[in-house]
Amino acid sequence: MTLINALIGLAVLLVATVALGIFVQWRQGRPRRHIPHEVIEPTRLGADTLGETATLLQFSTELCARCPGVHRTLAAVADGREGVSHLDIDVTHRPDIAKHFHVLQTPTTLVLDRHGVVQTRFGGAPNREVLELELARLSGETAHV
Amino acid sequence: MSEGTDASGTGASAQPKGIDPRGPRFAASITAVLLMIAVFLGLTGLSTATDSSGWAISSASLAERASDPGFIALLIIALLFLWSVVSPRTAPWGALFRSVIAPRLSPPTEREDPRPPRFAQGVGLFVTTLGLILHLLGVPWALPIAAAFAFVAAFLNAAFGFCLGCQMYLLLQRTGLVGRERPAAI
């Protein structure tokens, strides 16, 4: 291969990698709605109850660099709001749970409403502002009911 | 991933557990540059060369394949990966980070588990070794493609802090390839 072609190849590789990184970053932290609705029973996950307004259900693994940081963020968000609780499930040794919730990356965060219905899903580290907005939406809904 | 190494029994390192997360990212950026060089040498070397009878690598001897600059570059990178897997504390880029870079930075705001970066080094070792073996077997393009995959992973880690190893661990575990503990049969 000639030098020019090799350099073009390198440039393509670099641009493709940067594009992939930007895409991944853009997709993470963006909430996904319209997920098949499922009611989650807290006992199945080893918790007693769900939050009165909402529950932040986080899935982590042992080998996950970002999970502790997300755990702190979610715990702080849950503490700052009445009726919101935070559950962190380690799925390292529970591939059955990971499979059931289609967890392909950690951290993955589900926002449950007060009935345990999955409202929103975040793959990767959730954006805190978006998360607050989701919770405000959920508590607003509860107020109207 | 062996349970004995950092199970609660040791307790000697009670103070801030974990490593500075900027260390692995620093190492990944050096690795990414090295892999870029390996991709370049792979593209310009024997791996993609053609002659009158087709791929040049098919007719090359084993010694010729092993002395290709791209092969040597990727071999060095693979050995560095191996070093980081076997002994992460003494691996050169981590040691460089701790001795030269870290003292000039503010102390880390958070620390991370050293196992994810180590697992990622293992993935890098696997990919590069695969490329090296295929190259020795005379497969054209194996070298630059393997180096390119490793480059993508290293670059995403260095530039975006995206942990490909985490994702892979979970995927592999779901297929049952890693993670010895299955849920107890109920």
Short mmCIF file of C-alpha atoms in Angstrom, two decimals:
data_model
loop_
_atom_site.label_atom_id
_atom_site.label_comp_id
_atom_site.label_asym_id
_atom_site.label_seq_id
_atom_site.Cartn_x
_atom_site.Cartn_y
_atom_site.Cartn_z
CA MET A 1 0.00 0.00 0.00
CA THR A 2 1.32 3.43 -0.82
CA LEU A 3 2.08 6.01 1.81
CA ILE A 4 -0.77 8.23 0.72
CA ASN A 5 -3.32 5.41 0.92
CA ALA A 6 -2.04 4.42 4.34
CA LEU A 7 -2.36 7.99 5.58
CA ILE A 8 -5.87 8.20 4.16
CA GLY A 9 -6.65 4.94 5.94
CA LEU A 10 -5.39 6.38 9.22
CA ALA A 11 -7.44 9.54 8.76
CA VAL A 12 -10.58 7.51 8.05
CA LEU A 13 -9.94 5.39 11.14
CA LEU A 14 -9.46 8.46 13.30
CA VAL A 15 -12.56 10.24 12.01
CA ALA A 16 -14.68 7.08 12.35
CA THR A 17 -13.49 6.58 15.93
CA VAL A 18 -14.22 10.18 16.90
CA ALA A 19 -17.66 9.92 15.28
CA LEU A 20 -18.32 6.71 17.19
CA GLY A 21 -17.26 8.35 20.44
CA ILE A 22 -19.50 11.37 19.85
CA PHE A 23 -22.40 9.10 18.96
CA VAL A 24 -21.93 6.99 22.08
CA GLN A 25 -21.72 10.08 24.24
CA TRP A 26 -24.80 11.57 22.63
CA ARG A 27 -26.81 8.41 23.07
CA GLN A 28 -25.82 7.97 26.69
CA GLY A 29 -27.56 10.17 29.17
CA ARG A 30 -30.44 10.52 26.76
CA PRO A 31 -33.61 9.01 28.13
CA ARG A 32 -35.55 6.41 26.23
CA ARG A 33 -39.29 6.26 26.65
CA HIS A 34 -41.98 4.01 25.23
CA ILE A 35 -40.39 0.93 26.64
CA PRO A 36 -42.61 -2.11 26.91
CA HIS A 37 -44.38 -1.41 30.16
CA GLU A 38 -43.67 -3.81 32.88
CA VAL A 39 -44.50 -3.67 36.53
CA ILE A 40 -41.48 -4.37 38.66
CA GLU A 41 -41.94 -6.12 41.95
CA PRO A 42 -39.45 -4.84 44.50
CA THR A 43 -39.22 -8.15 46.33
CA ARG A 44 -37.80 -9.79 43.23
CA LEU A 45 -34.87 -7.40 43.41
CA GLY A 46 -34.34 -7.83 47.12
CA ALA A 47 -35.93 -4.54 48.17
CA ASP A 48 -38.85 -4.05 50.53
CA THR A 49 -40.75 -1.26 48.87
CA LEU A 50 -40.54 1.19 46.03
CA GLY A 51 -40.40 4.93 46.45
CA GLU A 52 -43.73 6.65 47.05
CA THR A 53 -43.34 8.85 43.99
CA ALA A 54 -40.64 7.20 41.97
CA THR A 55 -37.77 4.75 42.17
CA LEU A 56 -34.38 5.05 40.50
CA LEU A 57 -33.39 1.50 39.68
CA GLN A 58 -29.71 1.28 38.86
CA PHE A 59 -27.95 -1.79 37.50
CA SER A 60 -24.23 -2.04 38.20
CA THR A 61 -21.46 -4.57 37.89
CA GLU A 62 -18.26 -5.01 39.81
CA LEU A 63 -16.19 -4.20 36.76
CA CYS A 64 -17.73 -0.85 36.04
CA ALA A 65 -15.75 2.32 36.46
CA ARG A 66 -18.68 4.72 36.18
CA CYS A 67 -21.14 2.88 38.40
CA PRO A 68 -19.91 4.32 41.74
CA GLY A 69 -20.14 7.86 40.38
CA VAL A 70 -23.63 7.28 39.03
CA HIS A 71 -24.54 5.68 42.35
CA ARG A 72 -23.52 8.87 44.18
CA THR A 73 -25.46 11.06 41.75
CA LEU A 74 -28.61 8.98 41.96
CA ALA A 75 -28.39 8.73 45.73
CA ALA A 76 -28.07 12.52 45.95
CA VAL A 77 -31.03 13.00 43.60
CA ALA A 78 -33.12 10.56 45.62
CA ASP A 79 -32.17 12.26 48.88
CA GLY A 80 -33.13 15.64 47.52
CA ARG A 81 -36.65 14.60 46.66
CA GLU A 82 -39.47 13.44 48.82
CA GLY A 83 -40.74 9.97 48.01
CA VAL A 84 -37.96 9.04 45.62
CA SER A 85 -35.83 6.05 46.45
CA HIS A 86 -32.72 4.65 44.87
CA LEU A 87 -32.00 0.97 44.34
CA ASP A 88 -28.62 -0.23 43.10
CA ILE A 89 -28.61 -3.81 41.88
CA ASP A 90 -25.29 -5.56 41.28
CA VAL A 91 -25.94 -7.83 38.31
CA THR A 92 -22.40 -9.23 38.19
CA HIS A 93 -23.57 -12.49 39.65
CA ARG A 94 -27.14 -12.18 38.49
CA PRO A 95 -27.07 -12.63 34.72
CA ASP A 96 -30.71 -13.64 34.99
CA ILE A 97 -31.66 -10.12 36.10
CA ALA A 98 -29.40 -8.59 33.46
CA LYS A 99 -31.06 -10.72 30.83
CA HIS A 100 -34.54 -10.00 32.07
CA PHE A 101 -34.07 -6.24 31.83
CA HIS A 102 -31.93 -6.44 28.68
CA VAL A 103 -29.04 -4.76 30.45
CA LEU A 104 -26.29 -4.64 27.86
CA GLN A 105 -24.27 -1.92 29.50
CA THR A 106 -23.70 -0.73 33.00
CA PRO A 107 -24.68 1.52 34.50
CA THR A 108 -28.23 1.31 33.22
CA THR A 109 -30.87 3.24 35.11
CA LEU A 110 -34.62 2.71 35.01
CA VAL A 111 -37.01 5.29 36.36
CA LEU A 112 -40.04 3.61 37.88
CA ASP A 113 -43.23 5.38 38.84
CA ARG A 114 -45.00 4.74 42.12
CA HIS A 115 -46.65 1.60 40.76
CA GLY A 116 -43.35 0.14 39.65
CA VAL A 117 -44.00 0.74 35.98
CA VAL A 118 -40.88 1.45 33.95
CA GLN A 119 -41.18 5.01 32.70
CA THR A 120 -37.76 5.87 31.38
CA ARG A 121 -34.54 4.12 30.66
CA PHE A 122 -31.03 5.57 30.67
CA GLY A 123 -28.11 3.64 29.22
CA GLY A 124 -24.79 4.85 30.58
CA ALA A 125 -24.39 7.74 32.95
CA PRO A 126 -27.68 9.66 33.04
CA ASN A 127 -27.72 13.39 32.62
CA ARG A 128 -28.70 14.79 36.01
CA GLU A 129 -30.86 17.61 34.67
CA VAL A 130 -32.79 15.28 32.41
CA LEU A 131 -33.25 12.95 35.35
CA GLU A 132 -34.60 15.75 37.56
CA LEU A 133 -37.00 16.67 34.78
CA GLU A 134 -38.26 13.10 34.55
CA LEU A 135 -38.81 12.99 38.30
CA ALA A 136 -40.59 16.33 38.25
CA ARG A 137 -42.86 14.94 35.55
CA LEU A 138 -43.59 11.86 37.64
CA SER A 139 -44.31 13.77 40.84
CA GLY A 140 -46.50 16.14 38.84
CA GLU A 141 -48.49 13.18 37.62
CA THR A 142 -48.93 11.91 41.15
CA ALA A 143 -50.18 15.28 42.29
CA HIS A 144 -52.91 15.24 39.68
CA VAL A 145 -54.11 11.75 40.44
CA MET B 1 -11.16 -11.62 38.75
CA SER B 2 -9.91 -14.11 41.27
CA GLU B 3 -11.88 -13.66 44.41
CA GLY B 4 -9.02 -14.10 46.84
CA THR B 5 -7.02 -11.07 45.75
CA ASP B 6 -9.16 -8.29 47.11
CA ALA B 7 -11.79 -10.02 49.15
CA SER B 8 -12.41 -8.34 52.46
CA GLY B 9 -9.82 -10.54 54.16
CA THR B 10 -6.78 -8.38 53.35
CA GLY B 11 -7.81 -5.13 54.98
CA ALA B 12 -4.25 -3.77 54.87
CA SER B 13 -5.10 -0.96 52.47
CA ALA B 14 -7.86 0.60 54.49
CA GLN B 15 -7.38 4.16 53.18
CA PRO B 16 -8.81 5.39 49.89
CA LYS B 17 -9.26 2.26 47.88
CA GLY B 18 -8.85 2.17 44.18
CA ILE B 19 -6.75 4.00 41.68
CA ASP B 20 -6.82 7.44 40.15
CA PRO B 21 -9.12 7.05 37.12
CA ARG B 22 -6.94 9.45 35.15
CA GLY B 23 -4.10 6.91 35.25
CA PRO B 24 -5.71 4.35 32.91
CA ARG B 25 -6.88 7.14 30.62
CA PHE B 26 -3.36 8.51 30.42
CA ALA B 27 -2.07 5.03 29.64
CA ALA B 28 -4.82 4.56 27.06
CA SER B 29 -3.78 7.73 25.23
CA ILE B 30 -0.19 6.50 24.92
CA THR B 31 -1.47 3.08 23.85
CA ALA B 32 -3.70 4.74 21.25
CA VAL B 33 -0.72 6.60 19.74
CA LEU B 34 1.33 3.39 19.65
CA LEU B 35 -1.55 1.52 18.04
CA MET B 36 -1.94 4.26 15.46
CA ILE B 37 1.72 3.75 14.55
CA ALA B 38 1.14 -0.01 14.38
CA VAL B 39 -1.85 0.48 12.08
CA PHE B 40 0.26 2.70 9.83
CA LEU B 41 3.17 0.23 9.73
CA GLY B 42 0.70 -2.58 9.15
CA LEU B 43 -0.90 -0.76 6.23
CA THR B 44 2.40 0.07 4.57
CA GLY B 45 4.09 -3.26 5.36
CA LEU B 46 3.87 -6.86 4.29
CA SER B 47 0.34 -7.38 5.57
CA THR B 48 -1.41 -5.52 2.75
CA ALA B 49 1.27 -5.78 0.05
CA THR B 50 0.51 -7.52 -3.22
CA ASP B 51 2.84 -8.90 -5.87
CA SER B 52 2.36 -10.63 -9.20
CA SER B 53 1.13 -13.83 -7.55
CA GLY B 54 -1.37 -12.18 -5.19
CA TRP B 55 -0.86 -11.36 -1.50
CA ALA B 56 2.82 -10.96 -0.74
CA ILE B 57 2.37 -12.35 2.77
CA SER B 58 1.18 -15.72 1.44
CA SER B 59 4.51 -16.41 -0.20
CA ALA B 60 6.64 -14.83 2.55
CA SER B 61 8.57 -17.02 4.96
CA LEU B 62 7.81 -17.10 8.66
CA ALA B 63 10.92 -15.04 9.38
CA GLU B 64 9.83 -12.43 6.86
CA ARG B 65 6.38 -12.26 8.45
CA ALA B 66 7.88 -11.92 11.93
CA SER B 67 10.32 -9.20 10.90
CA ASP B 68 7.65 -6.98 9.35
CA PRO B 69 7.81 -3.60 11.16
CA GLY B 70 4.06 -3.65 11.78
CA PHE B 71 4.37 -7.07 13.39
CA ILE B 72 7.17 -5.92 15.67
CA ALA B 73 5.26 -2.79 16.66
CA LEU B 74 2.11 -4.74 17.51
CA LEU B 75 4.18 -7.35 19.34
CA ILE B 76 5.62 -4.64 21.59
CA ILE B 77 2.11 -3.32 22.27
CA ALA B 78 0.87 -6.84 23.03
CA LEU B 79 3.72 -7.33 25.49
CA LEU B 80 2.79 -4.05 27.18
CA PHE B 81 -0.81 -5.25 27.43
CA LEU B 82 0.48 -8.49 28.92
CA TRP B 83 2.52 -6.54 31.45
CA SER B 84 -0.53 -4.51 32.50
CA VAL B 85 -2.59 -7.66 32.91
CA VAL B 86 0.02 -9.59 34.86
CA SER B 87 1.28 -6.76 37.03
CA PRO B 88 -0.78 -3.55 36.69
CA ARG B 89 1.16 -1.78 39.45
CA THR B 90 4.52 -1.98 37.67
CA ALA B 91 3.27 -1.40 34.12
CA PRO B 92 5.31 1.45 32.57
CA TRP B 93 2.58 3.98 31.69
CA GLY B 94 0.91 3.63 35.06
CA ALA B 95 4.25 4.04 36.81
CA LEU B 96 5.02 7.09 34.66
CA PHE B 97 1.64 8.57 35.53
CA ARG B 98 2.12 8.09 39.26
CA SER B 99 5.68 9.36 39.39
CA VAL B 100 5.59 12.26 36.91
CA ILE B 101 2.02 13.29 36.00
CA ALA B 102 -0.06 12.70 39.14
CA PRO B 103 2.07 14.89 41.46
CA ARG B 104 1.44 17.84 39.13
CA LEU B 105 -2.34 17.37 39.13
CA SER B 106 -4.83 18.07 41.87
CA PRO B 107 -5.66 14.99 43.91
CA PRO B 108 -8.32 12.79 42.31
CA THR B 109 -11.89 13.62 43.25
CA GLU B 110 -12.84 9.99 43.00
CA ARG B 111 -11.13 6.69 42.75
CA GLU B 112 -12.07 3.70 40.71
CA ASP B 113 -11.84 -0.02 40.96
CA PRO B 114 -8.59 -1.17 39.32
CA ARG B 115 -10.24 -4.27 37.86
CA PRO B 116 -12.12 -2.67 34.93
CA PRO B 117 -8.98 -1.18 33.35
CA ARG B 118 -7.17 -4.43 33.94
CA PHE B 119 -9.94 -6.36 32.24
CA ALA B 120 -9.78 -3.91 29.32
CA GLN B 121 -6.02 -4.54 29.02
CA GLY B 122 -6.85 -8.24 28.79
CA VAL B 123 -9.26 -7.52 25.95
CA GLY B 124 -6.53 -5.50 24.21
CA LEU B 125 -4.08 -8.35 24.71
CA PHE B 126 -6.57 -10.80 23.19
CA VAL B 127 -7.27 -8.67 20.10
CA THR B 128 -3.63 -7.86 19.37
CA THR B 129 -2.49 -11.45 19.95
CA LEU B 130 -5.16 -12.64 17.54
CA GLY B 131 -3.81 -10.23 14.92
CA LEU B 132 -0.23 -11.37 15.51
CA ILE B 133 -1.11 -15.06 15.19
CA LEU B 134 -3.16 -14.55 12.04
CA HIS B 135 -0.32 -12.50 10.58
CA LEU B 136 2.17 -15.27 11.29
CA LEU B 137 -0.24 -17.72 9.63
CA GLY B 138 -0.11 -15.53 6.55
CA VAL B 139 -3.52 -13.86 6.67
CA PRO B 140 -3.44 -10.54 4.81
CA TRP B 141 -4.81 -7.43 6.57
CA ALA B 142 -5.00 -9.22 9.97
CA LEU B 143 -2.35 -6.98 11.48
CA PRO B 144 -3.74 -3.51 10.68
CA ILE B 145 -7.33 -4.60 11.35
CA ALA B 146 -6.51 -6.01 14.79
CA ALA B 147 -4.48 -2.91 15.59
CA ALA B 148 -7.36 -0.71 14.37
CA PHE B 149 -9.88 -2.45 16.67
CA ALA B 150 -7.56 -2.04 19.64
CA PHE B 151 -7.00 1.59 18.62
CA VAL B 152 -10.75 2.31 18.62
CA ALA B 153 -11.07 0.88 22.13
CA ALA B 154 -8.02 2.74 23.45
CA PHE B 155 -9.06 6.00 21.82
CA LEU B 156 -12.63 5.84 23.14
CA ASN B 157 -11.22 5.24 26.59
CA ALA B 158 -8.67 8.05 26.35
CA ALA B 159 -10.83 10.70 24.72
CA PHE B 160 -14.34 9.88 25.91
CA GLY B 161 -13.78 7.84 29.04
CA PHE B 162 -16.01 5.20 27.54
CA CYS B 163 -15.47 1.86 29.23
CA LEU B 164 -15.65 -0.78 26.55
CA GLY B 165 -14.38 -3.40 28.98
CA CYS B 166 -17.42 -2.98 31.25
CA GLN B 167 -19.83 -3.58 28.42
CA MET B 168 -17.88 -6.55 27.20
CA TYR B 169 -17.69 -8.13 30.61
CA LEU B 170 -21.43 -8.10 30.95
CA LEU B 171 -22.00 -9.41 27.43
CA LEU B 172 -19.51 -12.22 27.91
CA GLN B 173 -21.06 -13.04 31.22
CA ARG B 174 -24.49 -13.30 29.72
CA THR B 175 -23.18 -15.85 27.26
CA GLY B 176 -21.62 -17.68 30.18
CA LEU B 177 -17.99 -17.28 29.10
CA VAL B 178 -16.86 -15.42 32.19
CA GLY B 179 -18.18 -15.08 35.71
CA ARG B 180 -18.04 -18.39 37.47
CA GLU B 181 -20.92 -17.77 39.80
CA ARG B 182 -24.21 -18.77 38.33
CA PRO B 183 -27.34 -17.96 40.26
CA ALA B 184 -28.11 -20.74 42.66
CA ALA B 185 -30.66 -23.09 41.21
CA ILE B 186 -33.93 -22.48 42.95
#
